[in-house]
mmCIF file of C-alpha atoms in Angstrom:
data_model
loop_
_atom_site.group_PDB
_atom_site.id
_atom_site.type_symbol
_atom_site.label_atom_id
_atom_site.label_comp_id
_atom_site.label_asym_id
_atom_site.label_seq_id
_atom_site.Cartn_x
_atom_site.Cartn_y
_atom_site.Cartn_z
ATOM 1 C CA UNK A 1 14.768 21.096 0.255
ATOM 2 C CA UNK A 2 17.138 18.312 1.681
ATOM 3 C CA UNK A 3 15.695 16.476 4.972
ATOM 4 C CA UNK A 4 18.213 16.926 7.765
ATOM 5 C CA UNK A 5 18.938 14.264 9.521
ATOM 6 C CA UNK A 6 16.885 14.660 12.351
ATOM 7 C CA UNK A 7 13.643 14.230 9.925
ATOM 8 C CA UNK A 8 15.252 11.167 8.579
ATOM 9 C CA UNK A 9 15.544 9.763 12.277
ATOM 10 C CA UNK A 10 11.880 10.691 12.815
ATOM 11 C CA UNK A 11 11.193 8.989 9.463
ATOM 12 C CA UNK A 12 13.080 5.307 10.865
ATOM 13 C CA UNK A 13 11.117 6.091 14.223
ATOM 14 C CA UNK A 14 7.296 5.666 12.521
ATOM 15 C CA UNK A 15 8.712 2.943 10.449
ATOM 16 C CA UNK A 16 9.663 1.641 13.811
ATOM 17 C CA UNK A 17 6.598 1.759 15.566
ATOM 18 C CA UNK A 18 4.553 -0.178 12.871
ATOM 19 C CA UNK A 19 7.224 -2.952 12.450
ATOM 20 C CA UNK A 20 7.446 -3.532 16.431
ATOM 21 C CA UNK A 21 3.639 -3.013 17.744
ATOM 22 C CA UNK A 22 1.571 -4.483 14.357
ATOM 23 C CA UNK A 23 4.342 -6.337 12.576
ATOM 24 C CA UNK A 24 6.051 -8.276 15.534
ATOM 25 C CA UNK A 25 3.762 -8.288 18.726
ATOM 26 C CA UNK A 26 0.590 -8.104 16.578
ATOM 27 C CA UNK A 27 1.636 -11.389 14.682
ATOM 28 C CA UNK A 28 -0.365 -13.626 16.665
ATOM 29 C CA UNK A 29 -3.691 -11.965 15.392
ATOM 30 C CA UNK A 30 -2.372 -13.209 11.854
ATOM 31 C CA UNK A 31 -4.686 -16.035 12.409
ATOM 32 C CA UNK A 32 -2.067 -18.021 10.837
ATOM 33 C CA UNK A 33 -2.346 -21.642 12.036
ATOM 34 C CA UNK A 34 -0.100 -23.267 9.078
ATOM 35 C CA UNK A 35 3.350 -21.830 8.070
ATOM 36 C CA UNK A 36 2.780 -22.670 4.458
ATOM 37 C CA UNK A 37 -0.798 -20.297 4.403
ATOM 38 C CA UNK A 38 -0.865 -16.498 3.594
ATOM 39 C CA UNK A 39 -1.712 -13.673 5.224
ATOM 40 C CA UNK A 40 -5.373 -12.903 4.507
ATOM 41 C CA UNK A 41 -7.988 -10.896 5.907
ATOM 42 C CA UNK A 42 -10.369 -14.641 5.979
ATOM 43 C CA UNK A 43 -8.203 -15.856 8.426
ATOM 44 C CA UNK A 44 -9.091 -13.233 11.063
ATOM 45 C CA UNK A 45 -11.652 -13.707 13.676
ATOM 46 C CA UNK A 46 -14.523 -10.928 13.981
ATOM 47 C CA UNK A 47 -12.618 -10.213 17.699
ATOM 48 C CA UNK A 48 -8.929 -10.475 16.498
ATOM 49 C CA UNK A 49 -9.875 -7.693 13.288
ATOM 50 C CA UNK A 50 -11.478 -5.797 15.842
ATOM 51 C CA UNK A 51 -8.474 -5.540 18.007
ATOM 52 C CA UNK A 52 -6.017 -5.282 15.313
ATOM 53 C CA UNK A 53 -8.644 -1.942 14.360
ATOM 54 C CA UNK A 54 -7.782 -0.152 17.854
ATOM 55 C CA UNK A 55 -4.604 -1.675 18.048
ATOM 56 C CA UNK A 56 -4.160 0.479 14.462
ATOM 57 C CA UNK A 57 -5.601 3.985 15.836
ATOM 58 C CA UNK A 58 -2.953 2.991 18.878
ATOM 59 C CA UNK A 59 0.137 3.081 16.497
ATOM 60 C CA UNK A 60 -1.372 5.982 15.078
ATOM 61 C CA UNK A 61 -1.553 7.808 18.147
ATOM 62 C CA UNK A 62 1.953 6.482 19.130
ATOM 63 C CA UNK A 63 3.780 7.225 15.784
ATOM 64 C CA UNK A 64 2.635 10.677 16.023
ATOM 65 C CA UNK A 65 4.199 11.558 19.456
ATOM 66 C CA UNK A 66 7.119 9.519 18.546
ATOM 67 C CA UNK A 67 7.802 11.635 15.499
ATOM 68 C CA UNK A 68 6.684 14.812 17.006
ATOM 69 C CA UNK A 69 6.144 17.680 16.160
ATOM 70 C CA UNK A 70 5.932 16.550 12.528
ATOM 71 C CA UNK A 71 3.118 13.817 13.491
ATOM 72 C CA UNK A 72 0.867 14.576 10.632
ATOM 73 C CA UNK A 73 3.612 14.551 7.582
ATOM 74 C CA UNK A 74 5.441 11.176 8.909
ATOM 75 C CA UNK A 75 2.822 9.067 11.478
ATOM 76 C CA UNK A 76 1.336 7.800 8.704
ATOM 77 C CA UNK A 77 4.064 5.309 7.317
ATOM 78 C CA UNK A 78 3.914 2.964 11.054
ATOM 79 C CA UNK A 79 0.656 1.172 9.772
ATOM 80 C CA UNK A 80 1.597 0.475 6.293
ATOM 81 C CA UNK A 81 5.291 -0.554 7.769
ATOM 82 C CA UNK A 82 3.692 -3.072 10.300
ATOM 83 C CA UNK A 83 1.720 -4.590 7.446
ATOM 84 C CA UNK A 84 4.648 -4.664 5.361
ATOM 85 C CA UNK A 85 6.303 -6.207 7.767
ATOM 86 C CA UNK A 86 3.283 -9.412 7.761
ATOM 87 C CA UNK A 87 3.725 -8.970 3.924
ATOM 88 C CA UNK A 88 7.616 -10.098 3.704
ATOM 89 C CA UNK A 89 6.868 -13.028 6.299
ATOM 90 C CA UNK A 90 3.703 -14.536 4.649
ATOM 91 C CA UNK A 91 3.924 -17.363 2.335
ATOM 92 C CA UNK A 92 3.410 -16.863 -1.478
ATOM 93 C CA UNK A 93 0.312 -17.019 -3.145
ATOM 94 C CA UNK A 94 1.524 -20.049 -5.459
ATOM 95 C CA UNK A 95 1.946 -22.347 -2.465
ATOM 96 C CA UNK A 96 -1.937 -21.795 -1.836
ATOM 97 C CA UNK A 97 -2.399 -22.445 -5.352
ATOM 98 C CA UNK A 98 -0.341 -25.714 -5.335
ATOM 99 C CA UNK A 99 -3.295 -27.031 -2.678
ATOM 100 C CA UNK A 100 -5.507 -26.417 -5.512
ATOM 101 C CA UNK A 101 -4.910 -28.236 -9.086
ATOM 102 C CA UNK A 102 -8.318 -28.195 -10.750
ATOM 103 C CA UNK A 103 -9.316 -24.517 -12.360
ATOM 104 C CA UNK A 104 -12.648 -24.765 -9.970
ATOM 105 C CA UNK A 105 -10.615 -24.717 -6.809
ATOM 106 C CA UNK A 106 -8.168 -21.754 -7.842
ATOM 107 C CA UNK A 107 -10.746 -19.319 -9.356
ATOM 108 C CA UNK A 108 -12.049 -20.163 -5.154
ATOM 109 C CA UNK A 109 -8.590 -18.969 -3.882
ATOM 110 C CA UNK A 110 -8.648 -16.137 -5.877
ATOM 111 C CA UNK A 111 -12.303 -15.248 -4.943
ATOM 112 C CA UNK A 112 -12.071 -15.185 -1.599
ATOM 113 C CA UNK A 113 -9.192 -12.835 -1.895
ATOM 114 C CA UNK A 114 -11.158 -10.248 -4.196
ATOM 115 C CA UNK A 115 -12.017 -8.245 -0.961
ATOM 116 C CA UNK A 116 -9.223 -8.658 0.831
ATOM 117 C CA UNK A 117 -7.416 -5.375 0.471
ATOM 118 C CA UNK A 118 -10.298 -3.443 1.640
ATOM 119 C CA UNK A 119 -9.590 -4.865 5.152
ATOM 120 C CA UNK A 120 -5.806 -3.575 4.992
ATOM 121 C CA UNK A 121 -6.986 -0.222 3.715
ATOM 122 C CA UNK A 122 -9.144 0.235 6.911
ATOM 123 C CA UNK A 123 -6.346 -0.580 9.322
ATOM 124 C CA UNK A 124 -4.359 2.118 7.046
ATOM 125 C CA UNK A 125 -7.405 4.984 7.977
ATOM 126 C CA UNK A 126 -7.701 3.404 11.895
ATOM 127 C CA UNK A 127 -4.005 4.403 12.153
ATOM 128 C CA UNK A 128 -4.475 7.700 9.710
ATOM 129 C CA UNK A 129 -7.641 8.197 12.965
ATOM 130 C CA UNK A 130 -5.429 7.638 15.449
ATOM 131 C CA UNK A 131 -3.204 10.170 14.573
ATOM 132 C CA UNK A 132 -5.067 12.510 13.427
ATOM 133 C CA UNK A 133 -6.680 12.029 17.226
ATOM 134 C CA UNK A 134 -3.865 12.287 18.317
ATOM 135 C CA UNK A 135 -2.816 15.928 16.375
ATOM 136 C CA UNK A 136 -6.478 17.698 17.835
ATOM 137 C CA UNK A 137 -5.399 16.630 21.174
ATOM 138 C CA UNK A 138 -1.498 17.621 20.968
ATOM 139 C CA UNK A 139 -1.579 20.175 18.410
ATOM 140 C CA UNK A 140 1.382 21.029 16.370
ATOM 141 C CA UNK A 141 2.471 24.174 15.321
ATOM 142 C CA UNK A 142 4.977 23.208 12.961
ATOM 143 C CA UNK A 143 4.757 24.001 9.406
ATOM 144 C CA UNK A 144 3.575 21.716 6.639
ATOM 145 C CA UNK A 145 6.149 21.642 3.745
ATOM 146 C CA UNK A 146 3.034 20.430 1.321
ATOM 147 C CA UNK A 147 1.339 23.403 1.413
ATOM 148 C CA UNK A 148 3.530 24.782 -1.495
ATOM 149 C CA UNK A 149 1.299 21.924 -3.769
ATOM 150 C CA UNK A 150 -1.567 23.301 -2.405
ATOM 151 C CA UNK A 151 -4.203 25.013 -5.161
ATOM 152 C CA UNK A 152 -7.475 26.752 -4.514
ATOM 153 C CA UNK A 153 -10.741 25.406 -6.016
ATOM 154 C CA UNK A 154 -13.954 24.840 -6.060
ATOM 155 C CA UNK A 155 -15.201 21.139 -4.312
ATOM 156 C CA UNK A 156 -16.593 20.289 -7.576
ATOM 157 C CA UNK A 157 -13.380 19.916 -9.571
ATOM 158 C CA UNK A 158 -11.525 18.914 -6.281
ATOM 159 C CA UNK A 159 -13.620 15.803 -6.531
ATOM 160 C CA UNK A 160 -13.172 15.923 -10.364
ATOM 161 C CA UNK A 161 -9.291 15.736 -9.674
ATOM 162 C CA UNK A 162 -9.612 13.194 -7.203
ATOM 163 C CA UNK A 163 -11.546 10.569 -9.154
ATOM 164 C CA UNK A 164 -9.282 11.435 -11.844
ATOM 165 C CA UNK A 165 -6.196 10.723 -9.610
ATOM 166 C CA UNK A 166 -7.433 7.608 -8.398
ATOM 167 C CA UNK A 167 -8.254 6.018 -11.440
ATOM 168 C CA UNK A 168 -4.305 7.084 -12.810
ATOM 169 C CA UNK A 169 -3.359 5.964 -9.718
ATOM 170 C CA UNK A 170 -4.671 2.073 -10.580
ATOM 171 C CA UNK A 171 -3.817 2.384 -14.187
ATOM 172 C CA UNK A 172 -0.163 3.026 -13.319
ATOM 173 C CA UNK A 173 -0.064 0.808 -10.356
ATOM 174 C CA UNK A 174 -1.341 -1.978 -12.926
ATOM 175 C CA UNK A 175 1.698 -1.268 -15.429
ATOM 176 C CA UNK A 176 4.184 -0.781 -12.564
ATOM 177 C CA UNK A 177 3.550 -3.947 -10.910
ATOM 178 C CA UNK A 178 2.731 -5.578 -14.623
ATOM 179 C CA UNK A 179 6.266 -4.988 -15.426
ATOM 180 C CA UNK A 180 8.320 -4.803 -12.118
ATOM 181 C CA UNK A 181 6.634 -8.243 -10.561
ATOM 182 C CA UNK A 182 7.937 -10.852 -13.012
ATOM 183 C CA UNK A 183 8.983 -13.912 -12.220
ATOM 184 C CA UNK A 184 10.490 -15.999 -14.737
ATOM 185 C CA UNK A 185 9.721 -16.223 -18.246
ATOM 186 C CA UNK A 186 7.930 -19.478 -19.830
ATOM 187 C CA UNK A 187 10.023 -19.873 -22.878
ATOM 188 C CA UNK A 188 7.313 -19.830 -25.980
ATOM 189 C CA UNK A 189 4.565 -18.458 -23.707
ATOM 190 C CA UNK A 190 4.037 -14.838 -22.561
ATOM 191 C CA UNK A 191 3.255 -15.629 -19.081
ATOM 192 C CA UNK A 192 6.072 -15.681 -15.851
ATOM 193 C CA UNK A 193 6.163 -18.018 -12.805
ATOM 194 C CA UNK A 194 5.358 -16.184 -9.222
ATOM 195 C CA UNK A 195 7.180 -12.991 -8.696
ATOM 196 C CA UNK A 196 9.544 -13.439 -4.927
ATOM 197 C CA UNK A 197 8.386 -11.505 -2.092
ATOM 198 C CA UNK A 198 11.512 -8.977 -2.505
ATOM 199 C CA UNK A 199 10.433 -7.945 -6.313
ATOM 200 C CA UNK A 200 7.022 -7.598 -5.322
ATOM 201 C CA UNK A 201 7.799 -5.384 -2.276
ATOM 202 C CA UNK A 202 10.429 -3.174 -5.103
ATOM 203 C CA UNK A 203 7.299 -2.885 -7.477
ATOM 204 C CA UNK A 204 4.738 -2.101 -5.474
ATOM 205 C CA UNK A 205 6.536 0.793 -3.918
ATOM 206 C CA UNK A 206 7.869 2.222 -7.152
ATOM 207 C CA UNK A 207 4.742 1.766 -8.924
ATOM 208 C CA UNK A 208 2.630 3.550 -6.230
ATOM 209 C CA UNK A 209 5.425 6.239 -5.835
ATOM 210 C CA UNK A 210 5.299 7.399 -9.541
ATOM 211 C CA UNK A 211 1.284 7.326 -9.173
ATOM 212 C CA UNK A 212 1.702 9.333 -5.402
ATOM 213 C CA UNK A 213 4.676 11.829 -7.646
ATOM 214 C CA UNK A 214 1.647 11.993 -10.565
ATOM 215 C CA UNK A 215 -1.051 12.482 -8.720
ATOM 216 C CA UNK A 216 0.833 15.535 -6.808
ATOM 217 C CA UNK A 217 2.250 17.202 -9.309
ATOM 218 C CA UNK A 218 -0.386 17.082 -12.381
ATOM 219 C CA UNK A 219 -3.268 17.318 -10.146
ATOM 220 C CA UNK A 220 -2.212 18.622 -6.896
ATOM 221 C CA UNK A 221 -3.811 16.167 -4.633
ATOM 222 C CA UNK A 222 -2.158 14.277 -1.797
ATOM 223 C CA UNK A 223 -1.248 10.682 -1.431
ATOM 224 C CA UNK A 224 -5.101 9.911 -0.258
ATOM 225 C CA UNK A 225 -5.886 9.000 -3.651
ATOM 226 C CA UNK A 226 -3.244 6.583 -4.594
ATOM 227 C CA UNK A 227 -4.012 5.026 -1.173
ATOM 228 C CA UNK A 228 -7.606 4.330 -2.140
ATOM 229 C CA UNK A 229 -6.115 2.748 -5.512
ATOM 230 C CA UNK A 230 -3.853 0.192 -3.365
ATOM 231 C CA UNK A 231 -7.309 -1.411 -1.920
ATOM 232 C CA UNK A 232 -9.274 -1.091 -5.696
ATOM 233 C CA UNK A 233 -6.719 -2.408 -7.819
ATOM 234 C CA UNK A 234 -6.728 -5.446 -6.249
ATOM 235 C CA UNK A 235 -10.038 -6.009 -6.479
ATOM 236 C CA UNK A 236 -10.109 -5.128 -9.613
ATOM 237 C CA UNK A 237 -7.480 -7.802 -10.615
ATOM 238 C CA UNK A 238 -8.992 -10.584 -8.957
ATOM 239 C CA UNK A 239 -12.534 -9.696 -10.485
ATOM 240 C CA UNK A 240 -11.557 -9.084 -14.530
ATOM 241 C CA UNK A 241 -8.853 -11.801 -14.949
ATOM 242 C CA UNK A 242 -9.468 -14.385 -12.318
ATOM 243 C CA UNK A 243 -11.963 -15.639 -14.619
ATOM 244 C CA UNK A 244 -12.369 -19.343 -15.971
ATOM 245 C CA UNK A 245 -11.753 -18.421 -19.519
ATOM 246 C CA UNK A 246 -8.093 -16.842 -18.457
ATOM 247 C CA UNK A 247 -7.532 -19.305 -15.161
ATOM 248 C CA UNK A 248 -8.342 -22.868 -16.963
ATOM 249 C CA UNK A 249 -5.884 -22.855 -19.750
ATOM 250 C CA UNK A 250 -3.076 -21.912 -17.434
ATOM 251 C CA UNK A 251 -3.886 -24.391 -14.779
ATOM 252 C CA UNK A 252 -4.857 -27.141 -17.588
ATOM 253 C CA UNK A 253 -1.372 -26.428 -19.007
ATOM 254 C CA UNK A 254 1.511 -25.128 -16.409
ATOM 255 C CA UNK A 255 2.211 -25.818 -12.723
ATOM 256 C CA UNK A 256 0.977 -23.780 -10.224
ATOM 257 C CA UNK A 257 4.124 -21.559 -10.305
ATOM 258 C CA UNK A 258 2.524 -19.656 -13.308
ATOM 259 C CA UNK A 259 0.021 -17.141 -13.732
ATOM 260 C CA UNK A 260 -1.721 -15.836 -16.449
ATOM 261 C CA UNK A 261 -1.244 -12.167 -15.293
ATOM 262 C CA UNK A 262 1.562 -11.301 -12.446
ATOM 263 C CA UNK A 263 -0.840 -9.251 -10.593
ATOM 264 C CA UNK A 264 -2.543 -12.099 -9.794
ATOM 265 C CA UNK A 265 0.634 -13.410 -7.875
ATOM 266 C CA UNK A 266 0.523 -10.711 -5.613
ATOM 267 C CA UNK A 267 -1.411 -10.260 -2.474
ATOM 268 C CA UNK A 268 -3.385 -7.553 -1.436
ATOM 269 C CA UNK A 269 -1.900 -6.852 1.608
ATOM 270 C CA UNK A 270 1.116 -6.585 -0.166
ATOM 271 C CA UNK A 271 -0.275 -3.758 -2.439
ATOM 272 C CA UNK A 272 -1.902 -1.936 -0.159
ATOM 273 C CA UNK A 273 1.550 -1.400 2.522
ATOM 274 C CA UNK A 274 4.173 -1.236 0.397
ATOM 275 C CA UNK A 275 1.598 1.178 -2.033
ATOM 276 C CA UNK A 276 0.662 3.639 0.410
ATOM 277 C CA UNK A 277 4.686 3.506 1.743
ATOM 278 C CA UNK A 278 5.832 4.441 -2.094
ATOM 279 C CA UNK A 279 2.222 6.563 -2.472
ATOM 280 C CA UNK A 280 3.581 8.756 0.612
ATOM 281 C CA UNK A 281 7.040 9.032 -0.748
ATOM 282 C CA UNK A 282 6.105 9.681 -4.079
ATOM 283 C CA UNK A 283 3.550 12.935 -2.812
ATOM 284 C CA UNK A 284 6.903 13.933 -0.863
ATOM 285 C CA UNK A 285 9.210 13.845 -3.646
ATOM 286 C CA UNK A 286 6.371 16.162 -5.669
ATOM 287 C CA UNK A 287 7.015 18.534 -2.844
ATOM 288 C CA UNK A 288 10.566 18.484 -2.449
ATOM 289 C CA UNK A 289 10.552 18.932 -6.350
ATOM 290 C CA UNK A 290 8.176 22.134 -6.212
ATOM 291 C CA UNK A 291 10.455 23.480 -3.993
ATOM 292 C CA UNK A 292 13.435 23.009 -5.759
ATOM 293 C CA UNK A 293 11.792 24.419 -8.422
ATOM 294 C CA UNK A 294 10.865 27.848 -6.819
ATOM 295 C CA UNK A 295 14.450 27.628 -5.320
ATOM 296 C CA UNK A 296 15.920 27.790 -8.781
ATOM 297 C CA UNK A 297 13.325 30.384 -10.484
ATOM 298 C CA UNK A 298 14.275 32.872 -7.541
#
């Protein structure tokens, strides 16, 4: 199954959408005051995450006619492509830890980040609303390609193979970015200075591809359940190794360049858009690979 180009136009269209409406005009609402500060959910105002919510289900809507009639298989890339897009411009997370020297202050920046992704993750389902809205009100009759991964069972063991795919999905995420995200090694030491913007982006997406290709292939799920692992393996990081005992020796000994774990270097909204982008492709691939696959037993 080979996308003509027409799809592929359709596919730079959503990506489109996100980067203009949420990653350009919705910049403002970054809350940013200082050029040196990251993008973080704490910086938004109650009204300004509010609008940024609707502004979401908006893009949803949008990408969906845009890419019409295949809405449902392609609208959902323009969110995670606007928040990419705030991803790439913010600052690193090492120049907020360069404001803080002592242990005490960074286990602070790392704490208020532990939720973070959660945030991203729900303007990901406003814009997975919006065009879902947007499909019961201009229905589509075109076919869906992933139906050939569908399998019949029982809800029980659907939810069996969900949980299952999610927690894959974080494990492999961990090792992906673990081993794609590396900065530069500390010679005698086995930890590596911040990870640039650019590698993170690469690992994120590959890492949450293989886990979206995993998850759709072994278990036959769809790229929900690696999305949910973009917003929990963050927290996850920030809550088992953002702890004194790992933090103080690192800060005690190294500049703030270095980081006990890379993960840690890495924000959560940049897991959670360039994840669900390489979470989507990766349930794709699984279906372009299924079909090969009957293609080649007929």
């Amino acid at each position: 199954m080979e996308l003509p180009w027409p799809v592929k136009l359709r596919i730079v269209a959503a990506l489109a959408v996100g980067v203009v409406v949420i990653g350009i005009l919705g910049w403002p609402l970054a809350g940013l005051w200082d050029p040196l500060d990251i993008v973080a959910a704490y910086h938004l105002s109650r009204l300004g995450a509010s609008i940024l919510l609707v502004i979401c289900v908006a893009v949803g809507i949008l990408g969906y006619l845009v890419v019409w009639p295949y809405g449902r298989q392609i609208a959902p890339l323009a969110v995670p492509a606007g928040l990419g897009t705030w991803a790439v411009r913010s600052e690193r997370i090492c120049k907020l830890i360069q404001r803080a020297p002592g242990p005490d202050l960074r286990l602070e920046v790392f704490g208020r980040l532990c939720w973070d992704s959660w945030y991203w993750f729900a303007m990901v389902m406003a814009g997975m609303a919006g065009l879902y809205l947007a499909w019961h009100l201009w229905p589509s009759d075109a076919k869906d390609p992933g139906v050939v991964l569908r399998r019949p069972r029982p809800i029980g063991r659907l939810l069996i193979d969900s949980g299952i795919s999610i927690l894959a999905s974080c494990l492999i995420g961990y090792i992906g970015l673990s081993a794609l995200a590396r900065g530069t090694e500390i010679i005698g030491a086995s930890i590596s200075t911040q990870p640039a913007t650019s590698q993170i982006a690469f690992a994120a997406t590959v890492a949450f591809w293989l886990a979206g290709l995993a998850s759709a292939r072994v278990l036959r799920v769809g790229p929900f359940c690696p999305i949910i692992a973009t917003a929990i393996l963050p927290t996850l990081a920030f809550l088992l190794l953002a702890r004194p005992e790992v933090i103080g020796p690192v800060a005690m000994a190294y500049p703030a360049t270095c980081l006990p774990q890379t993960v840690l270097g890495i924000l959560p909204i940049q897991t959670v858009s360039f994840g669900t982008i390489g979470a989507i492709a990766g349930y794709w691939t699984a279906v372009r690979i299924e079909y090969w696959r009957r293609h080649l037993e007929v």
